[in-house]
Amino acid sequence: MLRNTSTGYGWISILLHWLVALVIIGLFALGLWMTDLTYYDPWYREAPAIHKSVGILLFLAILLRLAWRWCNPRPVPLSNHKPWERRLAHWTHVLLYALPLLVMVSGYLISTAEGRPVEVFDWFSVPATFSGYEQQEDIAGEIHEILAFILIGLASVHALAALKHHFIDRDRTLRRMLRSRNDMS
C-alpha cells in the first residue's frame, strides 16, 4: 500500500522517512570529515560541493515529505502509549522536521554569504538571495554546526525510543516504520 492508513504507514512515507534519515546521517558525517580537510587536499573543494548539492536535494525531499504527510492520514498512536509519550513524540517529530530545515537554511546562508549561487551537481543553481551581511558566513556557520549536533542527538534519542518500544514494550511502533501495514502479520 502506498498511502498511510490509521493503523500503519504506506511505502511512500516509509521510503521518505528512511531516505531522509540516511541522508542526514551521511551529510553529518561528510560535514565532520570536511572540517579536517586542508587547502591542498583534493577533496577540499569537491566535498563541500557534494555537501551543498545533497543538502539542497534533501531540502526538497523534506518539503515533499511534509506535503505527503499533510495529504495522508497519520497512524493513530498505539493504545499502550502513555499520554506523556504521545506529547513527547509529537514535539520530537515537530523538531525532527524543523531542525533539518533550519540546518539547511543556515547552510544556505554560509554558502551564499559572498553572493554566489549554490550549484547543485551542475543541474541547477539556487540564487543567493541573502548575502553580504557582516559576519554572515561565521554566524551561520556556528548556527549550522550547533543545530546539526542537536539534530543528530535528537535523531539518536528518536532511534533509541523506537528500539525501546520494540525490545522492551514489544509493540509495533518500530515495525510500522519498517514495512507497510498490508505487509504486517
Short mmCIF file of C-alpha atoms in Angstrom, two decimals:
data_model
loop_
_atom_site.label_atom_id
_atom_site.label_comp_id
_atom_site.label_asym_id
_atom_site.label_seq_id
_atom_site.Cartn_x
_atom_site.Cartn_y
_atom_site.Cartn_z
CA MET A 1 0.00 0.00 0.00
CA LEU A 2 1.38 3.40 -0.96
CA ARG A 3 -0.74 5.59 1.32
CA ASN A 4 -0.89 5.66 5.11
CA THR A 5 -3.86 4.30 7.00
CA SER A 6 -4.98 4.89 10.56
CA THR A 7 -3.07 1.76 11.59
CA GLY A 8 0.15 1.95 9.59
CA TYR A 9 2.43 3.83 7.24
CA GLY A 10 2.41 3.34 3.49
CA TRP A 11 5.50 2.68 1.42
CA ILE A 12 5.94 6.31 0.34
CA SER A 13 6.07 7.54 3.95
CA ILE A 14 8.40 4.70 4.91
CA LEU A 15 10.78 5.31 2.00
CA LEU A 16 10.85 9.09 2.56
CA HIS A 17 11.48 8.56 6.30
CA TRP A 18 14.48 6.29 5.74
CA LEU A 19 15.84 8.29 2.80
CA VAL A 20 15.81 11.50 4.86
CA ALA A 21 17.33 9.72 7.89
CA LEU A 22 20.18 8.17 5.90
CA VAL A 23 20.95 11.37 4.01
CA ILE A 24 21.03 13.42 7.23
CA ILE A 25 23.45 10.94 8.81
CA GLY A 26 25.58 10.97 5.65
CA LEU A 27 25.64 14.77 5.47
CA PHE A 28 26.58 14.98 9.15
CA ALA A 29 29.46 12.53 8.65
CA LEU A 30 30.60 14.34 5.50
CA GLY A 31 30.41 17.68 7.31
CA LEU A 32 32.56 16.41 10.17
CA TRP A 33 35.08 14.94 7.75
CA MET A 34 35.23 18.16 5.69
CA THR A 35 36.26 20.26 8.68
CA ASP A 36 39.63 18.48 8.81
CA LEU A 37 40.48 18.93 5.13
CA THR A 38 43.41 21.17 4.30
CA TYR A 39 43.59 23.59 1.39
CA TYR A 40 45.81 21.18 -0.58
CA ASP A 41 43.60 18.15 -0.08
CA PRO A 42 41.99 17.04 -3.36
CA TRP A 43 38.60 16.91 -1.61
CA TYR A 44 38.87 20.45 -0.22
CA ARG A 45 36.54 21.85 -2.91
CA GLU A 46 34.76 18.68 -4.02
CA ALA A 47 33.43 17.60 -0.59
CA PRO A 48 31.72 20.94 0.16
CA ALA A 49 30.19 20.95 -3.34
CA ILE A 50 28.73 17.48 -2.72
CA HIS A 51 27.59 18.51 0.78
CA LYS A 52 25.79 21.59 -0.58
CA SER A 53 24.21 19.75 -3.52
CA VAL A 54 22.91 16.89 -1.42
CA GLY A 55 21.72 19.40 1.20
CA ILE A 56 19.61 21.26 -1.37
CA LEU A 57 18.15 17.99 -2.67
CA LEU A 58 17.42 16.93 0.91
CA PHE A 59 15.60 20.22 1.46
CA LEU A 60 13.37 19.36 -1.50
CA ALA A 61 12.84 15.81 -0.19
CA ILE A 62 11.79 17.14 3.21
CA LEU A 63 9.33 19.53 1.57
CA LEU A 64 7.95 16.55 -0.38
CA ARG A 65 7.76 14.56 2.85
CA LEU A 66 5.86 17.36 4.59
CA ALA A 67 3.43 17.65 1.67
CA TRP A 68 2.89 13.89 1.72
CA ARG A 69 2.32 13.99 5.47
CA TRP A 70 -0.32 16.71 5.13
CA CYS A 71 -2.32 14.83 2.50
CA ASN A 72 -2.22 11.42 4.21
CA PRO A 73 -3.79 10.15 7.39
CA ARG A 74 -1.38 9.61 10.25
CA PRO A 75 -1.49 6.28 12.01
CA VAL A 76 -3.05 6.65 15.43
CA PRO A 77 -0.75 6.10 18.41
CA LEU A 78 -0.77 2.62 19.80
CA SER A 79 -3.04 2.04 22.78
CA ASN A 80 -0.15 1.24 25.11
CA HIS A 81 1.44 4.68 24.57
CA LYS A 82 1.02 6.87 27.61
CA PRO A 83 -0.23 10.49 27.22
CA TRP A 84 3.20 11.90 28.06
CA GLU A 85 4.79 9.60 25.43
CA ARG A 86 2.33 10.85 22.84
CA ARG A 87 3.08 14.51 23.65
CA LEU A 88 6.82 13.88 23.68
CA ALA A 89 6.60 12.00 20.37
CA HIS A 90 4.59 14.85 18.83
CA TRP A 91 7.14 17.51 19.81
CA THR A 92 10.05 15.30 18.84
CA HIS A 93 8.55 14.87 15.36
CA VAL A 94 7.96 18.62 15.08
CA LEU A 95 11.64 19.19 15.87
CA LEU A 96 12.73 16.40 13.52
CA TYR A 97 11.04 18.32 10.70
CA ALA A 98 12.07 21.81 11.82
CA LEU A 99 15.73 21.18 12.69
CA PRO A 100 16.81 19.82 9.29
CA LEU A 101 15.14 22.79 7.60
CA LEU A 102 16.94 25.20 9.95
CA VAL A 103 20.24 23.40 9.41
CA MET A 104 19.76 23.69 5.66
CA VAL A 105 18.79 27.38 5.80
CA SER A 106 21.91 28.13 7.83
CA GLY A 107 23.97 26.10 5.33
CA TYR A 108 22.44 28.12 2.51
CA LEU A 109 23.42 31.34 4.33
CA ILE A 110 27.00 30.07 4.67
CA SER A 111 27.19 29.12 1.00
CA THR A 112 25.73 32.36 -0.33
CA ALA A 113 27.46 34.79 2.04
CA GLU A 114 29.62 36.13 -0.79
CA GLY A 115 26.71 36.47 -3.21
CA ARG A 116 27.41 33.35 -5.28
CA PRO A 117 24.60 30.89 -6.03
CA VAL A 118 24.68 27.29 -4.82
CA GLU A 119 25.35 24.94 -7.72
CA VAL A 120 23.52 21.62 -7.38
CA PHE A 121 25.58 18.98 -9.24
CA ASP A 122 25.64 21.30 -12.29
CA TRP A 123 21.92 20.52 -12.71
CA PHE A 124 20.62 23.87 -11.47
CA SER A 125 21.59 26.81 -9.29
CA VAL A 126 19.95 28.25 -6.20
CA PRO A 127 20.47 32.03 -6.26
CA ALA A 128 21.98 33.96 -3.38
CA THR A 129 19.05 35.98 -2.08
CA PHE A 130 20.52 36.94 1.32
CA SER A 131 24.18 37.85 1.18
CA GLY A 132 26.73 40.42 2.14
CA TYR A 133 25.73 40.78 5.78
CA GLU A 134 28.53 41.36 8.26
CA GLN A 135 29.93 38.03 9.51
CA GLN A 136 27.13 36.13 7.74
CA GLU A 137 29.30 33.13 6.97
CA ASP A 138 30.73 32.89 10.51
CA ILE A 139 27.43 33.34 12.34
CA ALA A 140 25.55 30.98 10.00
CA GLY A 141 28.43 28.50 10.33
CA GLU A 142 28.15 28.44 14.12
CA ILE A 143 24.38 28.02 13.94
CA HIS A 144 24.75 25.30 11.28
CA GLU A 145 27.17 23.29 13.42
CA ILE A 146 25.20 23.63 16.67
CA LEU A 147 21.88 22.73 15.05
CA ALA A 148 23.45 19.78 13.22
CA PHE A 149 24.72 18.33 16.51
CA ILE A 150 21.33 18.92 18.16
CA LEU A 151 19.61 17.22 15.20
CA ILE A 152 21.87 14.16 15.38
CA GLY A 153 21.36 13.99 19.15
CA LEU A 154 17.59 14.20 18.80
CA ALA A 155 17.58 11.63 15.97
CA SER A 156 19.60 9.30 18.21
CA VAL A 157 17.08 9.68 21.02
CA HIS A 158 14.30 9.05 18.47
CA ALA A 159 16.02 5.85 17.33
CA LEU A 160 16.58 4.71 20.91
CA ALA A 161 12.91 5.33 21.70
CA ALA A 162 11.91 3.19 18.71
CA LEU A 163 14.22 0.42 19.94
CA LYS A 164 12.75 0.75 23.45
CA HIS A 165 9.27 0.32 22.02
CA HIS A 166 10.40 -2.70 20.02
CA PHE A 167 12.51 -4.59 22.57
CA ILE A 168 11.12 -3.50 25.95
CA ASP A 169 7.48 -2.58 25.27
CA ARG A 170 7.28 -5.18 22.48
CA ASP A 171 4.82 -3.08 20.49
CA ARG A 172 4.51 -2.31 16.76
CA THR A 173 6.00 1.21 16.85
CA LEU A 174 9.21 0.34 15.01
CA ARG A 175 7.62 -2.29 12.75
CA ARG A 176 5.16 0.33 11.46
CA MET A 177 8.11 2.28 10.01
CA LEU A 178 9.83 -0.81 8.61
CA ARG A 179 7.08 -2.25 6.45
CA SER A 180 3.72 -1.25 5.12
CA ARG A 181 0.60 -2.21 7.06
CA ASN A 182 -0.51 -4.65 4.36
CA ASP A 183 2.80 -6.47 4.75
CA MET A 184 2.47 -6.92 8.52
CA SER A 185 1.33 -10.16 10.02
#
